[in-house]
Coordinates of C-alpha atoms and ligand atoms in Angstrom, one line a residue:
M587 CA 79.0 105.0 95.3
S588 CA 80.8 107.3 98.4
I589 CA 81.0 106.9 101.8
R590 CA 80.2 109.7 104.4
I591 CA 82.1 110.6 107.1
D592 CA 79.9 111.3 110.6
T593 CA 81.8 114.0 111.8
D594 CA 79.5 114.9 114.1
R595 CA 79.2 111.0 115.5
L596 CA 82.8 111.2 116.1
M597 CA 82.6 114.1 118.3
A598 CA 80.1 113.2 120.0
R599 CA 82.2 109.8 120.4
I600 CA 85.3 112.0 121.5
F601 CA 83.5 114.1 124.4
E602 CA 82.0 111.0 125.5
L603 CA 84.4 109.4 125.9
G604 CA 86.5 112.8 127.7
K605 CA 84.3 112.9 129.9
I606 CA 86.2 109.7 131.4
G607 CA 88.4 111.0 134.1
G608 CA 87.3 114.1 133.2
L609 CA 89.1 117.0 134.6
P610 CA 87.3 119.7 136.8
N611 CA 89.1 122.7 133.9
G612 CA 88.2 120.1 131.8
G613 CA 90.2 117.8 130.2
C614 CA 90.9 114.0 131.6
K615 CA 93.7 112.2 133.5
R616 CA 93.1 108.8 132.1
L617 CA 96.3 107.1 133.8
A618 CA 97.0 103.4 131.4
L619 CA 95.8 100.4 133.6
S620 CA 93.9 102.8 135.9
E621 CA 90.2 102.7 137.1
E622 CA 89.8 105.3 135.3
D623 CA 91.4 103.6 131.7
K624 CA 89.1 100.8 132.7
A625 CA 86.0 102.9 132.2
G626 CA 87.0 104.4 129.0
R627 CA 87.8 100.3 127.3
A628 CA 84.5 98.9 128.3
L629 CA 83.2 102.8 126.7
V630 CA 85.3 102.5 123.7
T631 CA 85.1 98.1 123.0
G632 CA 81.4 98.5 123.2
W633 CA 81.3 100.4 120.5
F634 CA 83.1 98.3 118.6
Q635 CA 80.6 94.9 119.6
A636 CA 78.1 97.6 118.4
L637 CA 79.1 97.4 115.6
G638 CA 79.5 93.4 115.3
L639 CA 82.8 94.2 115.1
E640 CA 85.1 90.8 115.8
V641 CA 86.4 92.2 119.2
H642 CA 90.7 90.5 120.4
S643 CA 92.8 91.4 123.6
D644 CA 95.9 90.4 123.9
V645 CA 98.4 88.7 127.2
I646 CA 99.4 93.5 128.3
G647 CA 95.8 94.9 127.1
N648 CA 95.6 95.6 123.4
T649 CA 92.5 95.6 122.0
W650 CA 91.1 95.3 118.9
A651 CA 88.4 95.2 116.5
I652 CA 88.8 93.4 112.8
R653 CA 85.9 94.2 110.2
P654 CA 85.7 91.3 107.7
N655 CA 87.2 91.4 104.4
K656 CA 84.2 91.0 101.8
F657 CA 85.0 86.5 102.5
G658 CA 84.5 87.1 105.6
N659 CA 88.7 87.0 106.2
T660 CA 90.1 88.3 109.2
E661 CA 94.4 88.3 108.2
R662 CA 96.3 90.8 108.2
P663 CA 94.3 93.5 108.4
V664 CA 94.4 97.7 108.2
V665 CA 95.0 98.6 110.8
M666 CA 93.8 102.0 112.1
G667 CA 95.2 102.5 116.2
S668 CA 96.3 104.9 118.9
H669 CA 95.9 104.9 122.6
I670 CA 92.9 106.1 124.8
D671 CA 95.7 106.5 127.9
T672 CA 96.4 110.2 128.6
V673 CA 98.7 112.3 130.9
G674 CA 97.6 113.5 134.2
T675 CA 96.9 117.0 132.7
G676 CA 95.4 114.9 129.3
G677 CA 93.1 116.7 126.2
L678 CA 90.7 114.9 125.1
Y679 CA 92.5 114.8 121.7
D680 CA 96.0 112.9 122.4
G681 CA 95.5 109.1 121.2
N682 CA 91.9 108.9 121.2
L683 CA 91.0 111.3 117.9
G684 CA 92.6 108.3 115.8
V685 CA 90.8 105.9 118.0
L686 CA 88.1 107.1 117.7
A687 CA 88.7 108.1 113.7
G688 CA 89.3 104.6 113.0
L689 CA 86.0 103.8 114.9
E690 CA 84.4 106.1 112.6
V691 CA 85.8 104.3 109.3
I692 CA 84.9 101.5 109.8
E693 CA 81.4 102.2 110.6
S694 CA 81.4 105.0 107.5
L695 CA 81.8 101.7 105.9
I696 CA 79.5 99.3 107.2
D697 CA 76.6 102.6 106.3
A698 CA 78.2 102.3 102.9
G699 CA 78.1 99.3 102.1
V700 CA 80.9 99.3 101.2
E701 CA 83.4 95.7 101.6
T702 CA 87.2 95.5 101.9
E703 CA 90.0 93.6 99.6
R704 CA 91.2 93.4 102.8
P705 CA 90.0 93.4 106.0
V706 CA 90.3 96.8 108.3
A707 CA 91.2 96.9 112.1
V708 CA 90.6 99.5 114.9
A709 CA 92.9 98.6 117.7
F710 CA 93.9 101.3 121.1
F711 CA 97.3 100.3 123.0
T712 CA 98.0 100.0 126.4
N713 CA 99.5 102.7 128.1
E714 CA 100.9 104.9 124.7
E715 CA 101.4 107.5 127.5
G716 CA 104.3 106.1 129.9
A717 CA 103.0 108.8 132.5
R718 CA 102.2 105.9 135.5
F719 CA 104.0 103.2 134.1
Q720 CA 107.7 103.5 131.6
P721 CA 108.4 103.3 128.9
D722 CA 106.3 104.6 127.1
M723 CA 104.8 103.3 123.8
M724 CA 104.9 100.3 125.7
G725 CA 101.5 97.7 124.4
S726 CA 102.6 98.7 121.2
G727 CA 106.0 97.8 121.2
V728 CA 105.1 94.5 123.1
A729 CA 102.6 93.4 120.4
Q730 CA 105.2 93.7 118.1
G731 CA 107.9 92.3 119.8
E732 CA 110.1 95.7 120.2
L733 CA 109.8 95.1 124.0
D734 CA 109.9 91.9 126.1
L735 CA 106.5 91.6 128.1
A736 CA 107.7 89.8 131.1
E737 CA 109.7 92.9 131.8
M738 CA 106.6 95.1 130.6
L739 CA 104.9 93.2 132.7
A740 CA 107.5 93.4 136.0
S741 CA 107.3 97.5 135.3
V742 CA 106.9 99.3 138.3
G743 CA 104.7 102.3 138.3
I744 CA 105.3 105.6 140.0
D745 CA 102.3 104.9 142.5
G746 CA 103.9 101.0 143.1
M747 CA 102.3 98.9 140.9
S748 CA 103.5 96.6 138.8
V749 CA 102.0 96.3 135.0
S750 CA 101.2 93.0 135.6
E751 CA 99.3 93.7 139.4
A752 CA 97.1 96.7 137.7
L753 CA 96.4 94.7 134.0
D754 CA 94.7 92.8 136.6
A755 CA 93.7 95.0 139.0
I756 CA 91.2 96.2 136.2
D757 CA 90.9 92.9 134.7
A758 CA 91.9 94.1 131.2
R759 CA 94.9 90.3 130.3
G760 CA 93.3 89.6 127.1
D761 CA 94.3 85.9 126.5
E762 CA 95.5 86.3 122.8
P763 CA 99.0 86.0 122.5
V764 CA 101.7 88.6 121.5
G765 CA 102.3 89.2 117.7
A766 CA 99.1 87.9 117.4
L767 CA 97.9 91.5 115.7
T768 CA 99.7 91.0 112.2
P769 CA 99.0 94.2 109.8
S770 CA 99.4 94.3 105.9
A771 CA 99.4 98.2 106.9
Y772 CA 99.6 100.5 109.8
V773 CA 97.4 104.1 109.9
E774 CA 97.4 106.6 112.7
L775 CA 95.6 109.9 112.8
H776 CA 96.5 112.1 115.2
I777 CA 97.1 115.7 116.4
E778 CA 100.1 117.4 115.5
Q779 CA 100.9 118.7 119.0
G780 CA 103.5 121.3 118.5
P781 CA 102.8 124.5 116.6
V782 CA 103.9 124.0 112.9
L783 CA 100.5 123.5 111.1
E784 CA 99.1 126.0 112.8
V785 CA 101.8 128.3 112.3
E786 CA 102.0 127.4 108.4
D787 CA 98.4 127.9 108.6
L788 CA 98.8 123.9 106.8
D789 CA 95.1 121.5 106.8
I790 CA 97.5 118.3 107.2
G791 CA 101.2 117.0 108.6
V792 CA 102.1 114.2 106.7
V793 CA 104.5 112.3 108.9
T794 CA 107.7 111.3 107.2
G795 CA 109.2 109.0 111.1
V796 CA 109.8 109.6 114.8
Q797 CA 112.8 111.0 116.3
G798 CA 114.6 108.9 118.5
I799 CA 112.7 108.9 122.6
S800 CA 115.4 108.7 125.4
W801 CA 114.5 108.8 129.0
S802 CA 116.5 108.7 132.2
E803 CA 116.1 108.0 136.1
F804 CA 119.2 110.0 138.6
T805 CA 119.3 108.9 142.0
I806 CA 121.2 110.5 143.7
S807 CA 122.6 110.1 147.4
G808 CA 123.8 112.6 149.6
Q809 CA 123.7 113.6 153.5
A810 CA 120.9 114.6 155.7
C811 CA 122.2 117.5 157.7
H812 CA 121.6 120.8 159.7
A813 CA 120.4 123.3 157.0
G814 CA 122.1 126.0 160.2
T815 CA 124.9 124.4 161.6
T816 CA 126.2 122.3 158.0
P817 CA 129.2 124.5 157.1
M818 CA 128.8 124.2 153.0
A819 CA 132.3 122.9 152.6
M820 CA 130.8 119.8 155.1
R821 CA 127.8 119.6 152.9
H822 CA 126.8 116.4 150.3
D823 CA 123.5 117.9 149.0
A824 CA 122.1 115.4 146.9
G825 CA 119.7 118.7 145.4
V826 CA 122.3 120.9 143.7
V827 CA 123.4 117.4 141.8
A828 CA 119.4 117.1 140.0
V829 CA 119.2 120.6 139.6
G830 CA 122.8 120.9 137.7
I831 CA 121.8 117.9 136.0
A832 CA 119.0 119.6 135.7
L833 CA 120.5 123.0 134.5
E834 CA 122.5 121.1 132.0
A835 CA 119.8 118.9 130.4
R836 CA 118.8 123.0 129.3
A837 CA 122.2 123.8 128.5
I838 CA 122.6 120.5 126.0
A839 CA 118.9 121.7 124.3
Q840 CA 120.4 125.6 124.0
E841 CA 123.5 124.4 122.6
F842 CA 122.5 121.6 120.0
G843 CA 119.2 123.9 118.8
T844 CA 116.6 122.7 117.1
P845 CA 116.0 119.8 116.3
Q846 CA 117.2 118.5 120.2
V847 CA 114.9 119.0 122.9
A848 CA 115.2 117.8 126.6
T849 CA 112.7 118.0 129.5
V850 CA 113.1 117.8 133.5
G851 CA 109.4 116.0 134.2
R852 CA 109.9 114.7 137.5
M853 CA 112.1 115.7 140.3
H854 CA 111.9 114.8 143.8
F855 CA 113.7 115.2 147.0
A856 CA 114.0 113.0 150.2
P857 CA 113.2 114.3 153.4
D858 CA 111.9 117.2 151.1
L859 CA 112.0 119.4 154.7
V860 CA 112.7 123.0 154.5
N861 CA 115.9 122.4 156.7
V862 CA 117.2 119.7 155.4
V863 CA 119.9 119.4 153.4
P864 CA 118.1 116.9 151.0
E865 CA 119.6 113.5 151.7
E866 CA 118.1 111.3 148.0
A867 CA 117.1 113.3 145.4
R868 CA 115.5 111.7 142.0
L869 CA 115.1 113.1 138.1
T870 CA 113.7 111.9 135.4
V871 CA 115.7 114.0 131.4
D872 CA 113.9 113.2 128.4
L873 CA 115.9 114.1 125.4
R874 CA 115.4 113.5 122.0
N875 CA 116.4 114.2 118.5
T876 CA 115.2 113.4 115.5
Y877 CA 119.1 112.4 115.0
E878 CA 120.2 109.2 116.2
E879 CA 124.3 109.9 116.4
V880 CA 123.8 113.6 118.0
L881 CA 121.2 111.7 120.7
K882 CA 123.4 109.7 122.0
K883 CA 126.2 112.5 121.9
A884 CA 123.6 115.0 124.0
E885 CA 123.4 111.4 126.3
A886 CA 126.7 110.7 126.7
R887 CA 127.3 114.5 127.3
L888 CA 124.2 114.7 130.3
F889 CA 126.1 111.2 131.9
A890 CA 129.5 113.1 132.0
K891 CA 127.8 115.8 133.8
A892 CA 125.8 114.1 136.1
Q893 CA 128.7 111.9 137.6
A894 CA 131.3 115.3 137.9
L895 CA 127.8 116.9 140.1
A896 CA 127.8 114.3 142.2
E897 CA 131.8 113.2 141.9
A898 CA 132.2 117.2 143.4
E899 CA 129.9 117.1 145.7
G900 CA 130.6 113.6 147.8
C901 CA 127.6 112.1 145.9
T902 CA 126.8 109.0 145.0
I903 CA 124.6 109.0 141.6
R904 CA 122.6 106.1 139.8
R905 CA 120.7 106.1 136.3
Q906 CA 118.3 104.3 135.1
S907 CA 117.2 104.0 131.6
L908 CA 113.1 104.7 131.5
A909 CA 113.0 104.7 127.8
R910 CA 115.3 104.3 124.8
F911 CA 113.8 104.3 121.2
E912 CA 116.0 104.9 118.1
P913 CA 114.5 107.6 115.6
V914 CA 112.1 105.9 113.2
A915 CA 111.5 106.7 109.1
F916 CA 107.6 105.7 108.1
D917 CA 106.6 103.5 105.1
P918 CA 107.7 106.2 101.5
D919 CA 105.3 104.4 99.8
L920 CA 102.8 104.8 102.6
V921 CA 104.1 107.9 103.2
E922 CA 103.8 109.4 99.5
S923 CA 99.6 108.4 99.7
V924 CA 99.2 110.2 102.3
A925 CA 100.6 113.5 100.6
Q926 CA 98.9 112.2 97.3
G927 CA 95.3 111.5 98.9
A928 CA 95.9 115.3 101.0
A929 CA 96.3 116.7 97.6
E930 CA 93.5 114.8 95.8
L931 CA 91.2 116.0 98.5
G932 CA 92.4 119.2 97.7
F933 CA 94.1 119.7 101.5
K934 CA 97.0 121.6 102.3
S935 CA 99.7 119.8 104.1
R936 CA 103.8 119.2 104.3
R937 CA 105.9 116.7 105.7
M938 CA 106.9 116.8 109.0
P939 CA 108.6 114.6 111.4
S940 CA 106.9 113.4 114.6
G941 CA 108.2 114.8 118.3
A942 CA 106.0 113.1 120.5
G943 CA 106.1 109.5 119.7
H944 CA 103.5 107.2 118.8
D945 CA 102.4 103.6 119.1
A946 CA 103.1 103.3 114.6
Q947 CA 106.4 103.8 115.6
M948 CA 106.5 99.9 117.2
F949 CA 104.8 99.2 113.9
A950 CA 107.5 100.4 111.4
P951 CA 109.6 98.0 111.3
H952 CA 107.6 95.2 110.8
C953 CA 104.8 96.6 108.0
P954 CA 104.4 99.8 106.1
S955 CA 103.3 102.3 108.5
A956 CA 102.5 106.1 108.1
M957 CA 100.6 108.3 110.3
I958 CA 98.3 112.1 109.5
F959 CA 98.7 114.9 111.7
V960 CA 95.9 117.7 112.1
P961 CA 97.0 120.7 113.5
S962 CA 96.1 121.9 117.5
K963 CA 95.7 125.1 118.5
E964 CA 98.4 127.2 119.5
G965 CA 100.7 124.0 119.5
I966 CA 99.2 123.2 122.7
S967 CA 98.9 119.0 124.0
H968 CA 99.6 117.4 127.3
N969 CA 97.2 120.4 128.1
I970 CA 94.2 120.2 129.7
N971 CA 93.3 122.9 127.1
E972 CA 95.0 121.1 124.1
Y973 CA 92.2 121.2 121.4
T974 CA 91.7 120.8 117.6
A975 CA 88.2 121.9 115.4
P976 CA 85.7 119.8 114.5
D977 CA 86.2 121.0 110.2
Q978 CA 90.5 120.5 111.3
I979 CA 89.2 116.7 112.6
A980 CA 87.0 116.0 109.7
K981 CA 89.6 116.6 106.7
G982 CA 92.2 114.3 109.3
V983 CA 89.3 111.4 109.3
A984 CA 88.5 111.9 105.1
L985 CA 92.3 111.4 104.5
L986 CA 92.8 108.3 107.0
A987 CA 89.7 107.1 105.4
K988 CA 91.3 108.0 101.6
V989 CA 94.8 106.3 102.7
V990 CA 93.2 103.0 104.3
L991 CA 90.5 102.7 101.1
A992 CA 93.5 102.3 98.7
Q993 CA 95.2 100.0 101.5
A994 CA 92.2 98.1 101.5
G995 CA 90.8 98.2 98.2
P996 CA 87.4 98.4 98.8
E997 CA 85.7 95.6 95.8
Q998 CA 85.5 99.1 94.0
T999 CA 88.9 99.5 93.6
L1000 CA 89.8 96.4 91.1
P1001 CA 90.9 97.2 87.7
G1002 CA 89.2 100.1 86.1
T1003 CA 86.8 100.7 89.5
Q1004 CA 86.4 103.0 91.4
Q1005 CA 87.8 104.2 94.8
P1006 CA 84.9 105.5 96.6
A1007 CA 84.1 109.2 97.1
I1008 CA 85.0 110.1 100.2
A1009 CA 81.6 113.2 101.9
Q1010 CA 81.9 114.2 105.2
G1011 CA 79.0 115.3 107.6
A1012 CA 76.1 113.9 109.3
T1013 CA 74.9 111.2 108.0
S1014 CA 71.5 111.6 110.4
Ligands
HGY2057 O1 106.6 111.3 125.4 C1 105.4 110.8 124.6 O2 105.6 111.3 123.1 C2 104.5 110.6 123.9 O3 102.9 110.5 124.4 N1 103.8 108.9 124.5
MN2058 MN1 99.7 110.6 121.8
MN2059 MN1 100.9 111.7 124.8

């Protein structure tokens, strides 16, 4: 008995979904709960329904589709999930691959007539990116009780709309309560979004965990004044403080060394005019580290410096936390199952932490969770040139199928039976 992963079918869906919010030079912009997200949700949910799966949506728009087990039961499914929202300079694979690969695995099971001991499901979660509304991993965080629903619904995006208003604007609010999705295990296929697998010429990343994430927004208030007439000693230049904070973030990353990273992704001055000293400046700082204690040190140093810079300039400063997640370790047995599966399929792999946040980190405290990485060309992601080749994707999906079947236990794997082999290539 074998299951055939149809890579052509999967790639066709990746490209079709990628057209929604497609950008002129490639890639796509499908911000969470935007009109483009609405269209993407409709397309993917339509694919779930076309397979006859039992589709559910919860109060923050997370959506999942369940294939019952051989007894018709849908409790505690093995879930394959990720996200279909993208950043503004999104590629075709970040998140989308994990959702459409899960769909492909289920369709391959149906094609092969393979029943499973446990139900299997595929899911997409609302606002994984955190680009429009913060924090990231919002939907999966709410679903697993890691984030408060009311607080998240009230989160106001960079365009001034709240999550609640945006859910209603695209009619994405479902009727299932928080916690309605209770996986027996969670497995996520995702692109690496970094250079390691390509540099080391490997097929698969066996992800051991996710690093800690700290997002802050600083608002600095100074005094608008004339750029020409105001003596330097009289100025309260909010812009200079913001730039000082950005330089300190970079210095922390350089002095702490790998795995510490620091990013200033947003910076805005007001009134944002060439001849007016900025009276207000806002910037975001994204700090990440695999080690919680070091991440805390990086935060303490940055926050102290920000305060000192503001005081020296006679400005006031306010910090708002936009996201704060501690490092997460995935289930050692499930991680081992990923490594074992890669070896059995003849794929070259290595264990590695994830630099990016993922929905899987929200499931890790609640059920055995793991991730599978496939390579990113030149380590690029959150960029329209993000790319992973079909043959690399095929290996990731074959391994996803293998790991999920080991968890879902198709009848063939009952004691004394054989796991179905996993072939690749088009069925047609
Ligand atoms: O920011 C992240 O790591 C993810 O893309 N949300
Ligand atoms: Mn992602
Ligand atoms: Mn992303």
